[in-house]
PDB file of C-alpha atoms in Angstrom:
ATOM      1  CA  MET D  73      23.626 -36.627  -4.521  1.00 55.00           C
ATOM      2  CA  PRO D  74      24.129 -39.199  -1.665  1.00 58.00           C
ATOM      3  CA  LEU D  75      24.179 -37.853   1.975  1.00 60.00           C
ATOM      4  CA  LYS D  76      27.969 -39.106   2.387  1.00 61.00           C
ATOM      5  CA  GLU D  77      28.872 -36.544  -0.641  1.00 64.00           C
ATOM      6  CA  LEU D  78      27.526 -33.918   0.756  1.00 59.00           C
ATOM      7  CA  PHE D  79      29.020 -33.627   3.787  1.00 59.00           C
ATOM      8  CA  GLU D  80      32.689 -34.618   1.997  1.00 61.00           C
ATOM      9  CA  ARG D  81      32.365 -31.597  -0.320  1.00 60.00           C
ATOM     10  CA  ASP D  82      33.403 -28.202   0.698  1.00 65.00           C
ATOM     11  CA  TRP D  83      30.991 -25.336   1.920  1.00 61.00           C
ATOM     12  CA  GLN D  84      31.780 -22.886  -1.075  1.00 64.00           C
ATOM     13  CA  GLU D  85      31.615 -25.536  -3.303  1.00 68.00           C
ATOM     14  CA  LEU D  86      27.976 -25.980  -2.400  1.00 67.00           C
ATOM     15  CA  GLU D  87      27.166 -22.449  -2.100  1.00 67.00           C
ATOM     16  CA  SER D  88      28.223 -21.819  -5.954  1.00 70.00           C
ATOM     17  CA  GLU D  89      25.288 -24.826  -6.611  1.00 69.00           C
ATOM     18  CA  GLY D  90      22.619 -22.816  -4.767  1.00 65.00           C
ATOM     19  CA  ILE D  91      23.043 -24.462  -1.194  1.00 67.00           C
ATOM     20  CA  LEU D  92      22.883 -21.598   1.408  1.00 66.00           C
ATOM     21  CA  PHE D  93      24.502 -22.072   4.847  1.00 67.00           C
ATOM     22  CA  SER D  94      22.998 -19.818   7.636  1.00 67.00           C
ATOM     23  CA  SER D  95      21.885 -19.891  11.344  1.00 71.00           C
ATOM     24  CA  LEU D  96      18.236 -20.356  12.330  1.00 74.00           C
ATOM     25  CA  GLU D  97      18.933 -16.794  14.320  1.00 75.00           C
ATOM     26  CA  LYS D  98      19.814 -15.248  10.996  1.00 75.00           C
ATOM     27  CA  LEU D  99      16.941 -16.831   8.943  1.00 76.00           C
ATOM     28  CA  VAL D 100      14.132 -15.728  11.788  1.00 77.00           C
ATOM     29  CA  ALA D 101      15.651 -12.418  11.661  1.00 76.00           C
ATOM     30  CA  TRP D 102      15.262 -12.315   7.786  1.00 78.00           C
ATOM     31  CA  GLY D 103      11.657 -13.293   7.998  1.00 77.00           C
ATOM     32  CA  ARG D 104      10.774 -10.871  10.528  1.00 78.00           C
ATOM     33  CA  SER D 105      12.169  -7.636   8.970  1.00 78.00           C
ATOM     34  CA  ASN D 106      10.702  -8.782   5.467  1.00 79.00           C
ATOM     35  CA  SER D 107       7.195  -9.150   7.220  1.00 79.00           C
ATOM     36  CA  LEU D 108       6.565  -5.862   9.672  1.00 83.00           C
ATOM     37  CA  TRP D 109       3.310  -5.239   9.922  1.00 85.00           C
ATOM     38  CA  PRO D 110       2.277  -2.043  11.754  1.00 87.00           C
ATOM     39  CA  ALA D 111      -0.604  -1.097  13.619  1.00 85.00           C
ATOM     40  CA  THR D 112      -2.861   1.765  12.389  1.00 77.00           C
ATOM     41  CA  PHE D 113      -1.813   4.904  14.917  1.00 79.00           C
ATOM     42  CA  GLY D 114      -2.536   7.934  13.029  1.00 82.00           C
ATOM     43  CA  LEU D 115      -3.138  11.083  14.875  1.00 83.00           C
ATOM     44  CA  ALA D 116      -3.016  14.257  12.929  1.00 83.00           C
ATOM     45  CA  CYS D 117      -1.582  15.580   9.259  1.00 82.00           C
ATOM     46  CA  CYS D 118       1.368  12.659   9.176  1.00 80.00           C
ATOM     47  CA  ALA D 119      -1.294   9.851   9.132  1.00 82.00           C
ATOM     48  CA  ILE D 120      -2.072  11.472   5.282  1.00 84.00           C
ATOM     49  CA  GLU D 121       1.587  10.828   4.573  1.00 84.00           C
ATOM     50  CA  MET D 122       1.403   7.644   6.221  1.00 82.00           C
ATOM     51  CA  MET D 123      -1.475   6.391   4.250  1.00 82.00           C
ATOM     52  CA  SER D 124       0.149   7.510   0.675  1.00 82.00           C
ATOM     53  CA  ALA D 125       2.716   5.220   1.705  1.00 82.00           C
ATOM     54  CA  THR D 126       0.820   2.410   0.759  1.00 80.00           C
ATOM     55  CA  ASP D 127      -0.187   3.969  -2.547  1.00 79.00           C
ATOM     56  CA  GLY D 128       0.920   2.599  -5.807  1.00 79.00           C
ATOM     57  CA  ARG D 129       3.857   5.180  -6.564  1.00 82.00           C
ATOM     58  CA  ASN D 130       5.361   4.698  -3.214  1.00 81.00           C
ATOM     59  CA  ASP D 131       4.300   1.364  -2.572  1.00 81.00           C
ATOM     60  CA  LEU D 132       5.364   0.213   0.913  1.00 79.00           C
ATOM     61  CA  ALA D 133       4.475  -3.408   0.174  1.00 78.00           C
ATOM     62  CA  ARG D 134       7.596  -4.060  -1.556  1.00 79.00           C
ATOM     63  CA  PHE D 135       9.401  -4.350   2.055  1.00 78.00           C
ATOM     64  CA  GLY D 136       6.696  -6.701   3.370  1.00 75.00           C
ATOM     65  CA  SER D 137       4.705  -3.808   5.258  1.00 75.00           C
ATOM     66  CA  GLU D 138       1.526  -3.340   3.206  1.00 74.00           C
ATOM     67  CA  VAL D 139      -0.576  -4.917   5.697  1.00 78.00           C
ATOM     68  CA  PHE D 140      -1.749  -2.270   8.170  1.00 82.00           C
ATOM     69  CA  ARG D 141      -3.799  -4.039  11.218  1.00 79.00           C
ATOM     70  CA  ALA D 142      -6.339  -2.585  13.303  1.00 81.00           C
ATOM     71  CA  SER D 143      -5.744  -4.978  15.734  1.00 83.00           C
ATOM     72  CA  PRO D 144      -2.721  -4.416  17.974  1.00 84.00           C
ATOM     73  CA  ARG D 145      -2.384  -8.455  18.594  1.00 85.00           C
ATOM     74  CA  GLN D 146      -1.508  -8.748  14.735  1.00 83.00           C
ATOM     75  CA  ALA D 147       0.867  -5.795  14.627  1.00 86.00           C
ATOM     76  CA  ASP D 148       4.397  -5.851  15.504  1.00 87.00           C
ATOM     77  CA  VAL D 149       5.183  -2.055  14.409  1.00 89.00           C
ATOM     78  CA  MET D 150       3.586   0.830  15.875  1.00 90.00           C
ATOM     79  CA  ILE D 151       3.811   3.652  13.640  1.00 88.00           C
ATOM     80  CA  VAL D 152       2.885   7.261  15.777  1.00 89.00           C
ATOM     81  CA  ALA D 153       1.975   9.606  13.238  1.00 87.00           C
ATOM     82  CA  GLY D 154       1.045  13.111  14.395  1.00 85.00           C
ATOM     83  CA  ARG D 155       1.103  14.983  17.455  1.00 86.00           C
ATOM     84  CA  LEU D 156       0.265  13.224  20.476  1.00 88.00           C
ATOM     85  CA  SER D 157      -2.163  14.749  23.301  1.00 88.00           C
ATOM     86  CA  LYS D 158      -1.787  14.072  26.823  1.00 87.00           C
ATOM     87  CA  LYS D 159      -5.527  12.564  26.635  1.00 90.00           C
ATOM     88  CA  MET D 160      -4.496  10.032  23.972  1.00 90.00           C
ATOM     89  CA  ALA D 161      -1.150   9.046  25.720  1.00 90.00           C
ATOM     90  CA  PRO D 162      -2.353   6.247  27.896  1.00 92.00           C
ATOM     91  CA  ILE D 163      -4.367   4.818  25.218  1.00 90.00           C
ATOM     92  CA  MET D 164      -1.529   4.854  23.099  1.00 90.00           C
ATOM     93  CA  ARG D 165       0.229   2.992  25.869  1.00 91.00           C
ATOM     94  CA  ARG D 166      -2.239   0.579  26.175  1.00 92.00           C
ATOM     95  CA  VAL D 167      -2.362  -0.531  22.306  1.00 90.00           C
ATOM     96  CA  TYR D 168       1.311  -0.599  22.744  1.00 91.00           C
ATOM     97  CA  ASP D 169       1.227  -2.972  25.822  1.00 91.00           C
ATOM     98  CA  GLN D 170      -1.326  -5.374  23.650  1.00 90.00           C
ATOM     99  CA  MET D 171       1.177  -5.987  21.046  1.00 89.00           C
ATOM    100  CA  PRO D 172       2.997  -9.104  20.655  1.00 86.00           C
ATOM    101  CA  ASP D 173       6.568  -9.216  21.252  1.00 82.00           C
ATOM    102  CA  PRO D 174       8.847  -8.515  19.514  1.00 85.00           C
ATOM    103  CA  LYS D 175       7.447  -4.753  18.962  1.00 87.00           C
ATOM    104  CA  TRP D 176       8.734  -1.797  17.572  1.00 88.00           C
ATOM    105  CA  VAL D 177       7.908   2.022  17.138  1.00 90.00           C
ATOM    106  CA  ILE D 178       8.330   4.783  14.590  1.00 90.00           C
ATOM    107  CA  SER D 179       7.842   8.029  15.597  1.00 90.00           C
ATOM    108  CA  MET D 180       6.770  10.043  12.464  1.00 89.00           C
ATOM    109  CA  GLY D 181       6.776  13.893  11.768  1.00 86.00           C
ATOM    110  CA  ALA D 182       8.119  16.664  14.373  1.00 85.00           C
ATOM    111  CA  CYS D 183       5.114  16.816  16.068  1.00 82.00           C
ATOM    112  CA  ALA D 184       5.614  13.291  17.499  1.00 84.00           C
ATOM    113  CA  SER D 185       9.283  13.646  17.556  1.00 83.00           C
ATOM    114  CA  SER D 186       9.638  16.597  19.819  1.00 82.00           C
ATOM    115  CA  GLY D 187       6.157  18.457  20.041  1.00 77.00           C
ATOM    116  CA  GLY D 188       6.627  20.350  16.703  1.00 76.00           C
ATOM    117  CA  MET D 189       5.173  23.894  17.072  1.00 79.00           C
ATOM    118  CA  PHE D 190       2.980  22.609  19.483  1.00 79.00           C
ATOM    119  CA  ASN D 191       4.559  23.471  22.758  1.00 79.00           C
ATOM    120  CA  ASN D 192       1.678  23.659  25.309  1.00 84.00           C
ATOM    121  CA  TYR D 193       0.144  21.878  28.199  1.00 85.00           C
ATOM    122  CA  ALA D 194      -1.934  19.343  25.984  1.00 85.00           C
ATOM    123  CA  ILE D 195       0.705  17.834  23.847  1.00 86.00           C
ATOM    124  CA  VAL D 196       3.256  15.474  24.586  1.00 87.00           C
ATOM    125  CA  GLN D 197       6.704  16.591  23.847  1.00 87.00           C
ATOM    126  CA  ASN D 198       8.475  13.449  22.917  1.00 87.00           C
ATOM    127  CA  VAL D 199       6.419  10.318  21.950  1.00 89.00           C
ATOM    128  CA  ASP D 200       9.339   8.619  23.658  1.00 86.00           C
ATOM    129  CA  SER D 201       8.200   9.533  26.900  1.00 88.00           C
ATOM    130  CA  VAL D 202       5.393   7.473  26.637  1.00 90.00           C
ATOM    131  CA  VAL D 203       6.708   4.009  24.669  1.00 90.00           C
ATOM    132  CA  PRO D 204      10.274   3.360  23.848  1.00 90.00           C
ATOM    133  CA  VAL D 205      11.176   4.952  19.959  1.00 89.00           C
ATOM    134  CA  ASP D 206      13.059   2.778  17.402  1.00 87.00           C
ATOM    135  CA  ILE D 207      13.086   5.139  14.868  1.00 87.00           C
ATOM    136  CA  PHE D 208      12.790   9.040  14.251  1.00 88.00           C
ATOM    137  CA  VAL D 209      11.004  10.427  10.940  1.00 88.00           C
ATOM    138  CA  PRO D 210      12.195  13.960  10.855  1.00 87.00           C
ATOM    139  CA  GLY D 211       9.699  16.701   8.891  1.00 85.00           C
ATOM    140  CA  CYS D 212       6.279  18.340   9.200  1.00 85.00           C
ATOM    141  CA  PRO D 213       4.976  16.447   7.594  1.00 83.00           C
ATOM    142  CA  PRO D 214       7.258  13.769   6.489  1.00 87.00           C
ATOM    143  CA  ARG D 215       7.371  12.753   2.818  1.00 88.00           C
ATOM    144  CA  PRO D 216       6.032   9.282   2.213  1.00 86.00           C
ATOM    145  CA  GLU D 217       9.648   8.249   0.735  1.00 87.00           C
ATOM    146  CA  ALA D 218      10.887   9.263   4.510  1.00 88.00           C
ATOM    147  CA  LEU D 219       8.708   6.917   5.984  1.00 87.00           C
ATOM    148  CA  ILE D 220       9.863   4.167   3.349  1.00 87.00           C
ATOM    149  CA  PHE D 221      13.487   4.946   4.793  1.00 88.00           C
ATOM    150  CA  ALA D 222      12.765   4.336   8.257  1.00 88.00           C
ATOM    151  CA  VAL D 223      10.792   0.853   7.390  1.00 87.00           C
ATOM    152  CA  MET D 224      13.998   0.320   5.851  1.00 87.00           C
ATOM    153  CA  GLN D 225      16.077   1.200   8.724  1.00 86.00           C
ATOM    154  CA  LEU D 226      14.015  -0.771  11.094  1.00 86.00           C
ATOM    155  CA  GLN D 227      14.671  -3.864   9.006  1.00 85.00           C
ATOM    156  CA  LYS D 228      18.482  -3.539   9.096  1.00 84.00           C
ATOM    157  CA  LYS D 229      17.877  -3.523  12.906  1.00 83.00           C
ATOM    158  CA  VAL D 230      15.668  -6.213  13.117  1.00 82.00           C
ATOM    159  CA  ARG D 231      18.412  -8.119  11.053  1.00 79.00           C
ATOM    160  CA  GLY D 232      21.715  -6.707  12.913  1.00 75.00           C
ATOM    161  CA  GLU D 233      23.110  -4.853   9.977  1.00 72.00           C
ATOM    162  CA  ALA D 234      22.851  -1.503  12.081  1.00 68.00           C
ATOM    163  CA  PHE D 235      25.493   0.345  13.016  1.00 69.00           C
ATOM    164  CA  ASP D 236      25.407   3.709  15.684  1.00 68.00           C
ATOM    165  CA  GLN D 237      26.880   6.889  15.308  1.00 66.00           C
ATOM    166  CA  LEU D 238      30.592   5.236  16.083  1.00 73.00           C
ATOM    167  CA  GLY D 239      30.350   2.656  13.564  1.00 71.00           C
ATOM    168  CA  ASN D 240      29.890   0.238  15.920  1.00 73.00           C
ATOM    169  CA  GLN D 241      27.620  -2.808  15.011  1.00 69.00           C
ATOM    170  CA  LEU D 242      24.117  -2.936  16.936  1.00 68.00           C
ATOM    171  CA  PRO D 243      23.202  -6.214  18.123  1.00 66.00           C
ATOM    172  CA  MET D 244      20.692  -8.327  16.450  1.00 62.00           C
ATOM    173  CA  VAL D 245      17.082  -8.126  18.144  1.00 58.00           C
ATOM    174  CA  ASP D 246      16.475 -11.390  20.093  1.00 56.00           C
ATOM    175  CA  ALA D 247      13.734 -13.493  19.679  1.00 49.00           C
ATOM    176  CA  TRP D 248      11.058 -12.388  22.275  1.00 44.00           C
ATOM    177  CA  THR D 249      13.225  -9.819  24.383  1.00 46.00           C
ATOM    178  CA  ARG D 250      13.955  -5.834  23.577  1.00 46.00           C
TER     179      ARG D 250
END
């Protein structure tokens, strides 16, 4: 098809033939949301459930998150799975700071989200006091399906398809800011 004819046709007619129209921001957000690479940060029993989310039965790879990275410089999602001790908190913050922007955090389990049953001097009562958390996964321990649902919610947040409690649409994540 000649270029002049392409510009003279209606965009709905072109979409019916398989030509898609979008902005570069939406294309980058779609690619970023479907290639979330988590950093391995399993701290307690929730880490077993995090690992089982990648097995053949649950298959986290369907959502582009099968590549668990041991290096924070190659990851863009930190899944904090389990209780965080005050001794481990500065190390977790250092790992978070070493991750490239944009980066996201999923707090997995009751212990990571609120301290769980460990209400004592040695356990951080909320991971959100150390690093900013985007998604909280409830449960003790949470099922692998709950982690997969959290990854799906994070994908919606990255693409700009997430809504708050009042039904207002949350803005799309900017390219290099949080």
